[in-house]
mmCIF file of C-alpha atoms in Angstrom:
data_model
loop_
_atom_site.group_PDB
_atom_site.id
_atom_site.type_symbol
_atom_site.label_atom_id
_atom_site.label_comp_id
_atom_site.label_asym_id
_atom_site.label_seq_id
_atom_site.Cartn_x
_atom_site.Cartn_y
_atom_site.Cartn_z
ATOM 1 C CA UNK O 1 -1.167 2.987 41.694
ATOM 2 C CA UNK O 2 -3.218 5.168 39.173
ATOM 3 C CA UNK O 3 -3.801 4.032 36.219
ATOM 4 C CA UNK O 4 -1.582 6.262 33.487
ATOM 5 C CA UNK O 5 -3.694 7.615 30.379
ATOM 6 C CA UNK O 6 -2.544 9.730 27.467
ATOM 7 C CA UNK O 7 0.934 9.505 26.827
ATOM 8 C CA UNK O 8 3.070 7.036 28.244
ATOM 9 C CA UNK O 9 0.060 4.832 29.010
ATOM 10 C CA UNK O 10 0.414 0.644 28.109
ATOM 11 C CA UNK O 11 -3.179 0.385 27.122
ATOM 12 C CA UNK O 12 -3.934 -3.522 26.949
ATOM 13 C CA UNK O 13 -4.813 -4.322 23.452
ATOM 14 C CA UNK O 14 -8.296 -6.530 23.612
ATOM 15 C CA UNK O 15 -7.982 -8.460 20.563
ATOM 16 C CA UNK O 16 -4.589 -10.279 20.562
ATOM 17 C CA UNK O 17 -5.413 -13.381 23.075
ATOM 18 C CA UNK O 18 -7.762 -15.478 20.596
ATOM 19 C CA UNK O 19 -5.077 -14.501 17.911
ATOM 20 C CA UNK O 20 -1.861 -15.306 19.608
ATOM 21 C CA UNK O 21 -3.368 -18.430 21.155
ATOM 22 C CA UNK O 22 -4.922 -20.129 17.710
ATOM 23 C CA UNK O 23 -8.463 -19.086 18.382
ATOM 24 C CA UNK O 24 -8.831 -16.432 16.385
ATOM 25 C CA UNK O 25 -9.671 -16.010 12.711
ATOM 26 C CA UNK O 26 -8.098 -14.223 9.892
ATOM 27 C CA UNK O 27 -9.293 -13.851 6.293
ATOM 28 C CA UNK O 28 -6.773 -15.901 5.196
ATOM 29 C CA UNK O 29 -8.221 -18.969 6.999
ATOM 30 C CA UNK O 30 -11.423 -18.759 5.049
ATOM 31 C CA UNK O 31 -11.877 -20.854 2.430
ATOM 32 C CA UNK O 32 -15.473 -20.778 0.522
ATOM 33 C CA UNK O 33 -15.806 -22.548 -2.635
ATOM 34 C CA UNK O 34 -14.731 -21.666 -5.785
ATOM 35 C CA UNK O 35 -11.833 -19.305 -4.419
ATOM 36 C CA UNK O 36 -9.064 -19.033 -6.343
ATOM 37 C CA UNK O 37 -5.683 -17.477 -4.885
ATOM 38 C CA UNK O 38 -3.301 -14.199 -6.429
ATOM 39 C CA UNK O 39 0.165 -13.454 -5.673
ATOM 40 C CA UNK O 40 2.016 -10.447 -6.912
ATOM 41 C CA UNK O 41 4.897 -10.161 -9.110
ATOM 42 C CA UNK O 42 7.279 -7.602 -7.971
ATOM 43 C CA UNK O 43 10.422 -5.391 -8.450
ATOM 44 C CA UNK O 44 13.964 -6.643 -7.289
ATOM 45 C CA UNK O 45 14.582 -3.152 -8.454
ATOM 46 C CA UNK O 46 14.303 0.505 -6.835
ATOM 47 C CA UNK O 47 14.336 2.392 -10.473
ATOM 48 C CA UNK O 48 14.008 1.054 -13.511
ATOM 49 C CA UNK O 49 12.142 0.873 -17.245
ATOM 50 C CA UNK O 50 10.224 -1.921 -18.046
ATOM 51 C CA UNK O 51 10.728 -3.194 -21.517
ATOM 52 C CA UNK O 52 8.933 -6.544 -21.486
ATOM 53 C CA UNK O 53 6.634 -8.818 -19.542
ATOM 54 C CA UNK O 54 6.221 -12.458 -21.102
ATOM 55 C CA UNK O 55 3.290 -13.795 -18.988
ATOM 56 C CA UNK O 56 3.653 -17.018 -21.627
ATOM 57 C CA UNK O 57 5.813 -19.484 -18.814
ATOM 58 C CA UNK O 58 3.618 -18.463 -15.920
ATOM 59 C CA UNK O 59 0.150 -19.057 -17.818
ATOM 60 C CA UNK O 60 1.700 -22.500 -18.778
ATOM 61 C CA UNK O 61 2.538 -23.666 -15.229
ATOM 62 C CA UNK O 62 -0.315 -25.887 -13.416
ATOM 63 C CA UNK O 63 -3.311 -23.997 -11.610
ATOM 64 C CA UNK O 64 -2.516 -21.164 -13.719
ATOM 65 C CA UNK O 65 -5.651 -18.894 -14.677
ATOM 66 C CA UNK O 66 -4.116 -15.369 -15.263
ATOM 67 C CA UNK O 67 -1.437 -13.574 -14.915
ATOM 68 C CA UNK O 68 -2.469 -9.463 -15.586
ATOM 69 C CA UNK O 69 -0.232 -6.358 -15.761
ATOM 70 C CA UNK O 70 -0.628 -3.006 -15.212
ATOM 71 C CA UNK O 71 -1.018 -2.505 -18.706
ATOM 72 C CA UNK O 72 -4.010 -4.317 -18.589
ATOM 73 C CA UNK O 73 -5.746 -2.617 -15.993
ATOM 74 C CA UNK O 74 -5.166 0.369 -17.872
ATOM 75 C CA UNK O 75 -6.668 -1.422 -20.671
ATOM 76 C CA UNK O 76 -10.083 -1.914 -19.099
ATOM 77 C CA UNK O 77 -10.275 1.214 -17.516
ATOM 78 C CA UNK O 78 -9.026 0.516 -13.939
ATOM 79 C CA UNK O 79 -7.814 3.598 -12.486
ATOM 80 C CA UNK O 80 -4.939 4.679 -10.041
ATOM 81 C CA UNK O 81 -4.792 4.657 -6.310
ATOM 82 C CA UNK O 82 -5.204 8.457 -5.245
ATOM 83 C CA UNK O 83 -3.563 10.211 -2.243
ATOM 84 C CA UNK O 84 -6.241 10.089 0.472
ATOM 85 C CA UNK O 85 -5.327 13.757 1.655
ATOM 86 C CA UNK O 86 -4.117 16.350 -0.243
ATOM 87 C CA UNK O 87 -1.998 19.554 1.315
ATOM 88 C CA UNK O 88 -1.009 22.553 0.001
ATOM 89 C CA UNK O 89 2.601 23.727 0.553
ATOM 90 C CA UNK O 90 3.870 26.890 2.151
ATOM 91 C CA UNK O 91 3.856 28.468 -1.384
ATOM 92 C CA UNK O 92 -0.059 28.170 -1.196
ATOM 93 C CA UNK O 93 0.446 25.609 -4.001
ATOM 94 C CA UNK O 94 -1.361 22.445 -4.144
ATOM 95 C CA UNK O 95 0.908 18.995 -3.971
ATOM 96 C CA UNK O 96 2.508 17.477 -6.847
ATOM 97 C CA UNK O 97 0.221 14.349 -6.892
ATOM 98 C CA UNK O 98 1.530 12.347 -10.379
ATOM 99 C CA UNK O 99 -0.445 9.218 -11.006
ATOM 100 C CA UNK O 100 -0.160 6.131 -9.294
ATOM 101 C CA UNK O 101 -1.435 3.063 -11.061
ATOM 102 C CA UNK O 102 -2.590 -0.250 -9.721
ATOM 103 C CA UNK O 103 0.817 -1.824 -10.955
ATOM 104 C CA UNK O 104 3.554 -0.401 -12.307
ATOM 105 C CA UNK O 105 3.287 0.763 -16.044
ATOM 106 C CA UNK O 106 6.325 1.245 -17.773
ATOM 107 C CA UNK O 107 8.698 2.085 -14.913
ATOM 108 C CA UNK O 108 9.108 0.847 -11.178
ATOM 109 C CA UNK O 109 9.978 3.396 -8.626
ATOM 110 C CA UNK O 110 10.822 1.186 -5.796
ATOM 111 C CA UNK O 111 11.392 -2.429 -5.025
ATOM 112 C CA UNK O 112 8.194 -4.511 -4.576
ATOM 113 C CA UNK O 113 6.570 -2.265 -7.047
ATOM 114 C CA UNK O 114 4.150 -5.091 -8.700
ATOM 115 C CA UNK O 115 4.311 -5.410 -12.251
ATOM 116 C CA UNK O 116 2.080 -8.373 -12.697
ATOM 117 C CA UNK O 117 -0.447 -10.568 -10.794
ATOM 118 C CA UNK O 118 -1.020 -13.936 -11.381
ATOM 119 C CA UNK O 119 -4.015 -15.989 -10.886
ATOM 120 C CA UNK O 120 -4.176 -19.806 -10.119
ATOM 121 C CA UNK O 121 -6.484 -22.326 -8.245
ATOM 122 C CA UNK O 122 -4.215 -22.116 -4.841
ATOM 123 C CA UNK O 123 -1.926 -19.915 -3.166
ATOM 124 C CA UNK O 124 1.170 -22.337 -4.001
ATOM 125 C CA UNK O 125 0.680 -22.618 -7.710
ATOM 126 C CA UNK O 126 0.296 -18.778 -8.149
ATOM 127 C CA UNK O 127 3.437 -18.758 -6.238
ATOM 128 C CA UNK O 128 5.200 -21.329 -7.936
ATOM 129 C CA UNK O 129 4.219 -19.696 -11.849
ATOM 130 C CA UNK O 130 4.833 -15.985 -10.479
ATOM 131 C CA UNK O 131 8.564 -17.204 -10.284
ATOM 132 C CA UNK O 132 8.196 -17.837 -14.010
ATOM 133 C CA UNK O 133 7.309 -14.473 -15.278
ATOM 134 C CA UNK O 134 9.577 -12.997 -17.393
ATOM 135 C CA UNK O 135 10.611 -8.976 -16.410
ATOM 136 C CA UNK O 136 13.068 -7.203 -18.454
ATOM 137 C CA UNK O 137 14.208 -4.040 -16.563
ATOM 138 C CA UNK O 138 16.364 -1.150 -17.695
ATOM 139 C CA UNK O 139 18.272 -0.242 -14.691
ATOM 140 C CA UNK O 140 17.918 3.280 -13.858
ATOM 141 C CA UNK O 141 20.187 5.463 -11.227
ATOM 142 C CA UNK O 142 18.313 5.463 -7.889
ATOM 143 C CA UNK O 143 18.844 7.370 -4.494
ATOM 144 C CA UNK O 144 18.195 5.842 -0.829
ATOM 145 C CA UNK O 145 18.287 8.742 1.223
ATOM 146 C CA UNK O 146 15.145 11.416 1.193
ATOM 147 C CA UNK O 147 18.048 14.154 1.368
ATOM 148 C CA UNK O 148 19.765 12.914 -1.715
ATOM 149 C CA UNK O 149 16.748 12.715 -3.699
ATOM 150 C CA UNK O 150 16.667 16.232 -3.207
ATOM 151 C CA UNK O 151 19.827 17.551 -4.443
ATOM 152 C CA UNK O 152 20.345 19.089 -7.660
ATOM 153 C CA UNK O 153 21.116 16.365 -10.376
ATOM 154 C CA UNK O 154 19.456 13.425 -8.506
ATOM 155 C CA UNK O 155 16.930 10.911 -10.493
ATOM 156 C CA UNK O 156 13.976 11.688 -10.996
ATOM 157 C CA UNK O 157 11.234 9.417 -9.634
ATOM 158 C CA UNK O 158 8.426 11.218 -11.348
ATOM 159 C CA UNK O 159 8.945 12.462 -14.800
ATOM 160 C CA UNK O 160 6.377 15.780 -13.868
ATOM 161 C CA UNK O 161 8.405 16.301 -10.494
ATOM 162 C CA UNK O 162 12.016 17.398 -11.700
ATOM 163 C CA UNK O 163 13.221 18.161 -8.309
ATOM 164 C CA UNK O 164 11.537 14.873 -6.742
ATOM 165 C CA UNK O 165 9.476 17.574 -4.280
ATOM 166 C CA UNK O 166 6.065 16.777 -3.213
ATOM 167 C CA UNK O 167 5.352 19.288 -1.543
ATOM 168 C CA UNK O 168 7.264 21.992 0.890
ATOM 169 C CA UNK O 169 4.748 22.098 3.990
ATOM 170 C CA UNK O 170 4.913 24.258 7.266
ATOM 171 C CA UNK O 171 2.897 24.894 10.429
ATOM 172 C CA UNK O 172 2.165 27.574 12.773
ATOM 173 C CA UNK O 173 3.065 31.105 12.756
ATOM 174 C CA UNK O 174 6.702 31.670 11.342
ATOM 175 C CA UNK O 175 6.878 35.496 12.454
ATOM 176 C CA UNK O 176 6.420 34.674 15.637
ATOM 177 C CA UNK O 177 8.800 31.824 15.602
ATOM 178 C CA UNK O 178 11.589 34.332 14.229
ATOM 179 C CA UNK O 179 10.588 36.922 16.959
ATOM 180 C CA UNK O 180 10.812 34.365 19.759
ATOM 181 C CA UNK O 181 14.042 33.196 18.032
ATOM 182 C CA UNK O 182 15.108 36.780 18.275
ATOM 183 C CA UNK O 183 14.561 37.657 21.915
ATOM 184 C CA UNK O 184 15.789 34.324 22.503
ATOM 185 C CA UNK O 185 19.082 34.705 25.043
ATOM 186 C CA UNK O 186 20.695 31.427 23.845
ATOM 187 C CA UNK O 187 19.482 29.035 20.460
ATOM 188 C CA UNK O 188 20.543 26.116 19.970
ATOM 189 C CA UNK O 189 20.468 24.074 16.785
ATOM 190 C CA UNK O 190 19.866 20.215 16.231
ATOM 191 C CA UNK O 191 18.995 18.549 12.946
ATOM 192 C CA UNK O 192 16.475 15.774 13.249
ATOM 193 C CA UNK O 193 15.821 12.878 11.062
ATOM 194 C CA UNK O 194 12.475 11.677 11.537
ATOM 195 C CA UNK O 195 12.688 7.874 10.595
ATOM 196 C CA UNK O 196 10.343 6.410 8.091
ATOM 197 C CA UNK O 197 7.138 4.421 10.067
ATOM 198 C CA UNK O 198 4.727 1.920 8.783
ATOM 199 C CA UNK O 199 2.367 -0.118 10.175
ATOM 200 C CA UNK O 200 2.954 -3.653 10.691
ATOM 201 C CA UNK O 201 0.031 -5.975 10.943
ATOM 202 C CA UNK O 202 -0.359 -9.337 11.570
ATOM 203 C CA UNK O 203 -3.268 -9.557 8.340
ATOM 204 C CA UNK O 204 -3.053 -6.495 6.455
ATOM 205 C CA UNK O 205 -6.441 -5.307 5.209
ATOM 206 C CA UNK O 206 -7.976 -8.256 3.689
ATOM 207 C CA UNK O 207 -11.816 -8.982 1.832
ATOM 208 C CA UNK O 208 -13.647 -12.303 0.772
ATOM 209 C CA UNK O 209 -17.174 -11.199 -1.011
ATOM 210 C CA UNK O 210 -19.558 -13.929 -1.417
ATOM 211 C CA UNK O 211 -22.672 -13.693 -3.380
ATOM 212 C CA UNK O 212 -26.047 -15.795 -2.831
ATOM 213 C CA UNK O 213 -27.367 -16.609 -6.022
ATOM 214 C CA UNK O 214 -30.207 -18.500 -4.276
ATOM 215 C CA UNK O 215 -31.319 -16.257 -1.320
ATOM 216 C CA UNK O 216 -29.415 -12.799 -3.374
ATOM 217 C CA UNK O 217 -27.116 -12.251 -0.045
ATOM 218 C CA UNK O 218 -23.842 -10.959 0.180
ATOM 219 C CA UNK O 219 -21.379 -11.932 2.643
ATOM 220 C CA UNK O 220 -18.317 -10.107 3.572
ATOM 221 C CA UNK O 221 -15.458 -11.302 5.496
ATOM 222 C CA UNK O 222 -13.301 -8.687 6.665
ATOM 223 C CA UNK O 223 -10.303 -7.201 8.576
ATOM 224 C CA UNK O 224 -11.637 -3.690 9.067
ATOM 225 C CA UNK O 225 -14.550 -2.983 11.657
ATOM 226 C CA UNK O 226 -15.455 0.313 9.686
ATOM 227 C CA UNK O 227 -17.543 -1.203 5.992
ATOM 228 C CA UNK O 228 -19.496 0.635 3.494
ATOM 229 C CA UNK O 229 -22.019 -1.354 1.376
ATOM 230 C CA UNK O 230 -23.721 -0.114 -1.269
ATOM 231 C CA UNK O 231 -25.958 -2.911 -3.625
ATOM 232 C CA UNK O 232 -29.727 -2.748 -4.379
ATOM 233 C CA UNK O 233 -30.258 -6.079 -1.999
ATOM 234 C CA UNK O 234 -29.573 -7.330 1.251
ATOM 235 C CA UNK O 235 -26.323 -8.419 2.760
ATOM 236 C CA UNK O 236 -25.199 -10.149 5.724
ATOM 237 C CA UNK O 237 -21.261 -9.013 7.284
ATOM 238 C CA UNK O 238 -19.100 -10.705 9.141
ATOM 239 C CA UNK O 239 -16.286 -8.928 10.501
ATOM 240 C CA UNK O 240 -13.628 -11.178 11.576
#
């Protein structure tokens, strides 16, 4: 039987054995000395104002090194995460592309939206004093379905996008989609819903850095087989 390729092929995925059969090796089982673990704080809520963070329990608990919000990554100057490709609608208007911090400053917009990070000397104390941190949310309205969001009175996610509109985006050549419509002896009309989709890895992406005081070598543990370097000495990668 011929081997299918393209679409509707099973292509055998190389990598899983050694990870489905305990051989293989993720970030998370490296442990180099001095590491210290971080575990984010997050939002039980889809929409709502922040009007407090007390770090003061969590930085208390045992382990405990930090505990940092999004205000104070603003405060030293660490910027937002920006959309990684940019379209311009059918209006020949560039995206709405409002700001996107690190962590959530002043307002969450969906739940899991961090709004703190804490810091301690393992994984299970960070966990343990991120249950202590004290959030105190103003429950806003919020709307599940993309649909809703869209209709005339619904919240706004985005204080700079009043109709919650990103962008209204279109391909190919409409005239000649309305003059095949046209011509077109029967048409028939079906609304689709294309279903949200997210990938779903076993590790998501993941980094350890190590620096060699001694020898000045870096070493750099990672999940993604594509890295860009950039220091003024040698370094040594291991891609896991």
């Amino acid at each position: 039987m011929a081997q299918v390729i393209g679409i509707g092929a099973s292509p055998r995925r190389k990598e899983d054995i050694r990870f489905l059969t305990g051989r293989g090796n993720y970030v998370a089982d490296i442990q180099r000395p001095g590491m210290v673990a971080g575990v984010f704080v997050r939002s039980p809520h889809a929409h709502a104002k922040i009007k407090s963070i007390n770090a003061k329990p969590a930085l208390s608990m045992p382990g405990v090194l930090a505990v940092f919000t999004g205000e104070d990554l603003k405060a030293d100057g660490v910027g937002g995460l920006p959309c990684g490709w940019g379209i311009t609608g059918k209006d020949g208007q560039p995206m709405k592309d409002p700001a996107h911090p690190v962590m959530a400053l002043g307002k969450v917009r969906h739940v899991g939206d961090p709004v703190a990070f804490v810091v301690a000397e393992t994984l299970q104390e960070a966990q343990h004093a991120s249950e202590k941190v004290i959030v105190d949310y103003e429950v806003l309205p919020a709307v599940v379905g993309l649909v809703d969001a869209l209709k005339p009175g619904a919240p706004r996610v985005f204080g700079e996008v009043p109709d919650n509109l990103c962008c209204d985006w279109e391909l190919g050549d409409s005239a000649a989609t309305d003059a095949a419509f046209r011509q077109a002896t029967h048409i028939t009309r079906i609304k689709l819903i294309n279903n949200r989709l997210v990938g779903n890895p076993m590790e998501p992406r993941a980094a350890i850095a190590e620096f060699n005081e001694a020898t000045r070598h870096y070493t750099l543990w990672s999940t993604r087989t594509y890295l860009k370097i950039a220091d003024c000495c040698r370094s040594d990668i291991n891609v896991e």
